[in-house]
Amino acid sequence: MNLHHVEAGTGQPLVLIHGFPLDHTLWLPQLEGLADIARVIVPDLRGFGKSPGPDGPVTMEHHARDVKDLLDHLGIERALIGGLSMGGYVALAFADLFPDMLEGLILCNTRSVADGDAAKRMREITALKALKGDLHEVISPMVGTLLSEKSQTKHPDLAQFVLDMMARQSPEGVAASSRGMALRPDRTPLLGQIQVPALVITGSDDTLISPNESHDMASQLPDRELVVIPGVGHLSCQEDPQGFNTAVRKFLGRLRLR
Ligand code: MLT
């Protein structure tokens, strides 16, 4: 499958994978703010944005293979792979499947563990609601949990931007990845095997995946750096683009020195 993507800049390929139920526009501040130091590539995952929809559940491995196909299509042999939340699950699946294509990892507001039983049940409820035409019921309570209170006050337009992004996703795409997330394995054992430098970014006020979880995940990566952005929630790349991009710039500088 050829994923729809947008890119900016030249040089070191940096693929940034969006979360759920979002699209490539999550990364607009990085397309603008990092194109002077990297070739920033932001795909729409299968079933999101302008990428065609799936027939059944889309696992994180399906998404990772789509990203690999995109890199092959662009003639890129190795890339820095980053992802936020579900995008991080995909980045870890990519690291598992295609370690030789990995230049470095950027794991944002994400986790390595699998869903528990309650989370799996919620995924199915989400999928059924979306397919029944109740996407709005799924997404409207989400905005308040994705953004920190501080971000909602400081950037009043951001909540609407995120709501609009979620509202334009197809019910089939949302259902397919919701079911796919429930199928993902625990990738914690992979962390210790990762041979490339990793940057873990989170927000101090992420209530969906706590900074403690990010800390635990980071501690198992052999060559890692952890950045906790103050006052920021689950969508760190949008809530504090400057803090986020500064962390990525420093990481890229460190990679160049290797
Ligand atoms: C996301 O932001 O991608 C989701 O919160 C991930 C999840 O539901 O596990």
Short mmCIF file of C-alpha atoms and ligand atoms in Angstrom, two decimals:
data_model
loop_
_atom_site.label_atom_id
_atom_site.label_comp_id
_atom_site.label_asym_id
_atom_site.label_seq_id
_atom_site.Cartn_x
_atom_site.Cartn_y
_atom_site.Cartn_z
CA MET A 1 0.00 0.00 0.00
CA ASN A 2 1.28 3.45 -0.92
CA LEU A 3 0.67 5.71 2.03
CA HIS A 4 -0.20 9.32 1.40
CA HIS A 5 2.56 11.45 2.87
CA VAL A 6 3.86 14.99 3.04
CA GLU A 7 7.51 15.92 3.35
CA ALA A 8 9.79 18.92 3.80
CA GLY A 9 13.55 19.43 3.92
CA THR A 10 16.53 17.39 2.80
CA GLY A 11 19.22 15.22 4.37
CA GLN A 12 18.68 12.79 7.26
CA PRO A 13 15.28 11.10 6.73
CA LEU A 14 13.04 11.50 9.78
CA VAL A 15 9.69 9.68 9.62
CA LEU A 16 7.09 10.83 12.15
CA ILE A 17 4.06 8.57 12.68
CA HIS A 18 0.83 10.00 14.05
CA GLY A 19 -1.34 8.69 16.91
CA PHE A 20 -4.96 7.53 17.07
CA PRO A 21 -7.36 8.66 15.63
CA LEU A 22 -5.31 11.36 13.96
CA ASP A 23 -3.44 12.03 10.71
CA HIS A 24 -0.22 13.57 9.42
CA THR A 25 -1.32 17.10 10.35
CA LEU A 26 -0.41 16.22 13.94
CA TRP A 27 3.16 16.93 12.81
CA LEU A 28 2.70 20.29 11.08
CA PRO A 29 4.88 22.07 13.68
CA GLN A 30 7.67 19.55 13.01
CA LEU A 31 7.34 19.83 9.21
CA GLU A 32 7.83 23.58 9.62
CA GLY A 33 10.28 23.57 12.49
CA LEU A 34 12.69 20.73 11.62
CA ALA A 35 12.93 20.90 7.79
CA ASP A 36 16.17 22.88 8.02
CA ILE A 37 17.97 19.94 9.68
CA ALA A 38 16.21 16.81 8.32
CA ARG A 39 14.06 15.39 5.56
CA VAL A 40 10.85 15.25 7.57
CA ILE A 41 8.38 12.67 6.21
CA VAL A 42 4.90 12.45 7.72
CA PRO A 43 2.60 9.69 6.42
CA ASP A 44 -1.11 9.16 6.91
CA LEU A 45 -1.37 5.61 8.24
CA ARG A 46 -3.66 3.15 6.44
CA GLY A 47 -7.28 4.22 6.95
CA PHE A 48 -6.40 7.73 8.20
CA GLY A 49 -6.14 11.08 6.42
CA LYS A 50 -5.79 10.52 2.69
CA SER A 51 -4.48 6.94 2.84
CA PRO A 52 -6.93 4.29 1.61
CA GLY A 53 -8.93 2.33 4.11
CA PRO A 54 -8.58 -1.25 5.30
CA ASP A 55 -10.91 -4.25 5.14
CA GLY A 56 -10.30 -5.69 8.59
CA PRO A 57 -8.22 -5.00 11.70
CA VAL A 58 -4.94 -3.24 10.93
CA THR A 59 -2.20 -4.40 13.27
CA MET A 60 0.81 -2.34 14.25
CA GLU A 61 2.86 -4.71 12.05
CA HIS A 62 0.64 -3.88 9.03
CA HIS A 63 1.28 -0.19 9.68
CA ALA A 64 5.04 -0.80 10.09
CA ARG A 65 5.15 -2.68 6.77
CA ASP A 66 3.32 0.21 5.09
CA VAL A 67 5.98 2.60 6.44
CA LYS A 68 8.71 0.30 5.12
CA ASP A 69 7.03 0.21 1.70
CA LEU A 70 6.91 4.01 1.73
CA LEU A 71 10.65 4.18 2.49
CA ASP A 72 11.36 1.67 -0.30
CA HIS A 73 9.24 3.76 -2.66
CA LEU A 74 11.22 6.88 -1.70
CA GLY A 75 14.55 5.02 -2.11
CA ILE A 76 15.46 5.44 1.57
CA GLU A 77 17.50 2.63 3.12
CA ARG A 78 17.75 3.89 6.70
CA ALA A 79 15.71 6.45 8.61
CA LEU A 80 15.07 7.89 12.01
CA ILE A 81 11.66 6.58 12.98
CA GLY A 82 9.50 8.49 15.43
CA GLY A 83 5.94 7.99 16.58
CA LEU A 84 3.50 9.42 19.07
CA SER A 85 1.30 7.08 21.11
CA MET A 86 -0.14 4.61 18.54
CA GLY A 87 2.60 5.93 16.24
CA GLY A 88 5.07 4.79 18.90
CA TYR A 89 3.54 1.29 18.86
CA VAL A 90 4.12 1.33 15.08
CA ALA A 91 7.68 2.62 15.51
CA LEU A 92 8.43 -0.25 17.92
CA ALA A 93 6.89 -2.76 15.49
CA PHE A 94 9.13 -1.25 12.77
CA ALA A 95 12.19 -1.62 15.04
CA ASP A 96 11.24 -5.25 15.61
CA LEU A 97 10.66 -6.09 11.93
CA PHE A 98 13.27 -3.92 10.18
CA PRO A 99 16.14 -3.24 12.61
CA ASP A 100 18.62 -2.71 9.74
CA MET A 101 16.59 0.23 8.43
CA LEU A 102 16.67 2.04 11.75
CA GLU A 103 18.98 5.03 12.28
CA GLY A 104 17.42 6.00 15.60
CA LEU A 105 14.09 5.96 17.44
CA ILE A 106 11.94 8.76 18.81
CA LEU A 107 9.20 7.44 21.09
CA CYS A 108 6.70 10.10 22.16
CA ASN A 109 3.93 9.67 24.75
CA THR A 110 3.88 5.95 24.15
CA ARG A 111 4.40 2.58 25.80
CA SER A 112 5.89 -0.83 25.01
CA VAL A 113 3.38 -2.99 26.91
CA ALA A 114 0.31 -4.68 25.41
CA ASP A 115 -3.31 -3.82 26.30
CA GLY A 116 -4.87 -5.47 29.32
CA ASP A 117 -8.29 -7.15 29.09
CA ALA A 118 -10.24 -3.99 30.02
CA ALA A 119 -8.39 -1.92 27.40
CA LYS A 120 -9.03 -4.61 24.77
CA ARG A 121 -12.75 -4.48 25.54
CA MET A 122 -12.72 -0.68 25.21
CA ARG A 123 -11.02 -1.00 21.80
CA GLU A 124 -13.88 -3.18 20.57
CA ILE A 125 -16.49 -0.77 21.99
CA THR A 126 -14.72 2.09 20.19
CA ALA A 127 -14.67 0.11 16.92
CA LEU A 128 -18.36 -0.78 17.15
CA LYS A 129 -19.39 2.79 18.02
CA ALA A 130 -17.37 4.18 15.10
CA LEU A 131 -18.89 1.67 12.66
CA LYS A 132 -22.38 2.43 13.97
CA GLY A 133 -21.90 6.07 13.03
CA ASP A 134 -21.17 7.34 16.55
CA LEU A 135 -17.66 8.61 15.84
CA HIS A 136 -18.50 11.88 17.54
CA GLU A 137 -19.37 10.00 20.73
CA VAL A 138 -15.93 8.40 20.61
CA ILE A 139 -13.91 11.53 19.94
CA SER A 140 -15.62 14.35 21.81
CA PRO A 141 -14.60 13.16 25.31
CA MET A 142 -11.07 12.50 24.06
CA VAL A 143 -9.93 16.10 23.54
CA GLY A 144 -9.99 16.86 27.25
CA THR A 145 -7.74 13.86 27.94
CA LEU A 146 -5.29 14.42 25.08
CA LEU A 147 -4.35 18.02 25.96
CA SER A 148 -3.18 19.27 29.35
CA GLU A 149 -5.33 21.87 31.11
CA LYS A 150 -2.50 24.35 30.69
CA SER A 151 -2.39 23.77 26.91
CA GLN A 152 -6.16 24.16 26.63
CA THR A 153 -5.92 27.53 28.37
CA LYS A 154 -2.76 28.69 26.61
CA HIS A 155 -3.76 27.57 23.10
CA PRO A 156 -7.57 27.85 22.92
CA ASP A 157 -7.61 26.92 19.21
CA LEU A 158 -5.72 23.66 19.69
CA ALA A 159 -8.68 21.68 21.08
CA GLN A 160 -10.78 22.57 18.01
CA PHE A 161 -7.88 21.73 15.67
CA VAL A 162 -7.54 18.28 17.29
CA LEU A 163 -11.30 17.70 17.32
CA ASP A 164 -11.52 18.57 13.60
CA MET A 165 -8.61 16.22 12.85
CA MET A 166 -10.35 13.34 14.65
CA ALA A 167 -13.77 14.11 13.13
CA ARG A 168 -12.53 13.79 9.55
CA GLN A 169 -11.18 10.22 10.00
CA SER A 170 -13.15 7.40 8.42
CA PRO A 171 -15.15 5.15 10.79
CA GLU A 172 -13.65 2.06 9.07
CA GLY A 173 -10.10 3.34 9.58
CA VAL A 174 -10.77 4.16 13.23
CA ALA A 175 -12.35 0.75 13.87
CA ALA A 176 -9.54 -1.12 12.08
CA SER A 177 -6.72 0.47 14.07
CA SER A 178 -8.66 0.31 17.34
CA ARG A 179 -8.94 -3.45 16.84
CA GLY A 180 -5.33 -3.61 15.64
CA MET A 181 -4.02 -1.92 18.80
CA ALA A 182 -5.76 -4.57 20.90
CA LEU A 183 -3.76 -7.24 19.04
CA ARG A 184 -0.32 -5.78 19.64
CA PRO A 185 2.16 -7.85 21.64
CA ASP A 186 4.17 -6.71 24.63
CA ARG A 187 7.31 -5.23 23.06
CA THR A 188 9.09 -4.60 26.37
CA PRO A 189 11.53 -7.48 25.73
CA LEU A 190 12.57 -5.75 22.47
CA LEU A 191 13.70 -2.57 24.24
CA GLY A 192 16.98 -4.04 25.52
CA GLN A 193 17.84 -5.28 21.99
CA ILE A 194 17.56 -1.90 20.29
CA GLN A 195 21.00 -1.07 18.89
CA VAL A 196 20.40 2.58 17.93
CA PRO A 197 20.06 5.73 20.05
CA ALA A 198 16.55 6.45 21.27
CA LEU A 199 14.88 9.65 22.39
CA VAL A 200 11.83 9.31 24.63
CA ILE A 201 9.64 12.41 24.86
CA THR A 202 6.63 12.90 27.08
CA GLY A 203 4.68 15.62 28.87
CA SER A 204 4.61 16.11 32.64
CA ASP A 205 0.78 16.22 32.45
CA ASP A 206 0.14 13.24 30.17
CA THR A 207 -2.78 11.47 31.86
CA LEU A 208 -3.15 8.74 29.20
CA ILE A 209 0.40 7.42 29.45
CA SER A 210 2.03 8.68 32.62
CA PRO A 211 5.57 10.11 32.67
CA ASN A 212 6.43 7.25 35.07
CA GLU A 213 5.58 4.74 32.33
CA SER A 214 7.79 6.64 29.88
CA HIS A 215 10.54 6.67 32.48
CA ASP A 216 10.30 2.89 32.94
CA MET A 217 10.29 2.30 29.18
CA ALA A 218 13.27 4.62 28.65
CA SER A 219 15.27 2.93 31.42
CA GLN A 220 15.21 -0.33 29.43
CA LEU A 221 16.61 1.17 26.22
CA PRO A 222 20.42 0.74 26.10
CA ASP A 223 21.21 4.17 24.57
CA ARG A 224 18.48 6.58 25.51
CA GLU A 225 17.59 10.07 26.53
CA LEU A 226 14.32 11.04 28.24
CA VAL A 227 12.79 14.50 27.89
CA VAL A 228 9.73 15.41 29.99
CA ILE A 229 8.20 18.65 28.71
CA PRO A 230 6.64 20.63 31.57
CA GLY A 231 2.92 21.49 31.49
CA VAL A 232 2.27 19.36 28.43
CA GLY A 233 -0.15 16.43 27.99
CA HIS A 234 -0.42 13.56 25.49
CA LEU A 235 0.06 15.56 22.27
CA SER A 236 3.47 16.96 23.15
CA CYS A 237 4.46 17.79 19.54
CA GLN A 238 1.46 20.14 19.20
CA GLU A 239 1.24 21.43 22.76
CA ASP A 240 4.82 22.70 22.96
CA PRO A 241 6.32 22.57 19.45
CA GLN A 242 9.33 24.60 20.52
CA GLY A 243 10.21 22.34 23.46
CA PHE A 244 9.56 19.26 21.34
CA ASN A 245 11.60 20.44 18.35
CA THR A 246 14.49 21.54 20.58
CA ALA A 247 14.68 18.01 22.02
CA VAL A 248 14.70 16.48 18.51
CA ARG A 249 17.33 18.97 17.30
CA LYS A 250 19.65 18.06 20.18
CA PHE A 251 19.10 14.36 19.48
CA LEU A 252 19.86 14.79 15.77
CA GLY A 253 23.02 16.71 16.70
CA ARG A 254 24.09 13.81 18.91
CA LEU A 255 23.42 11.31 16.09
CA ARG A 256 25.56 13.34 13.70
CA LEU A 257 28.46 13.26 16.18
CA ARG A 258 28.44 9.46 16.37
C1 MLT B 1 -3.07 7.57 20.73
O1 MLT B 1 -2.95 8.75 21.07
O2 MLT B 1 -2.54 7.12 19.70
C2 MLT B 1 -3.88 6.65 21.61
O3 MLT B 1 -4.12 7.28 22.84
C3 MLT B 1 -3.18 5.36 21.80
C4 MLT B 1 -3.98 4.37 22.58
O4 MLT B 1 -5.23 4.47 22.63
O5 MLT B 1 -3.39 3.43 23.14
#
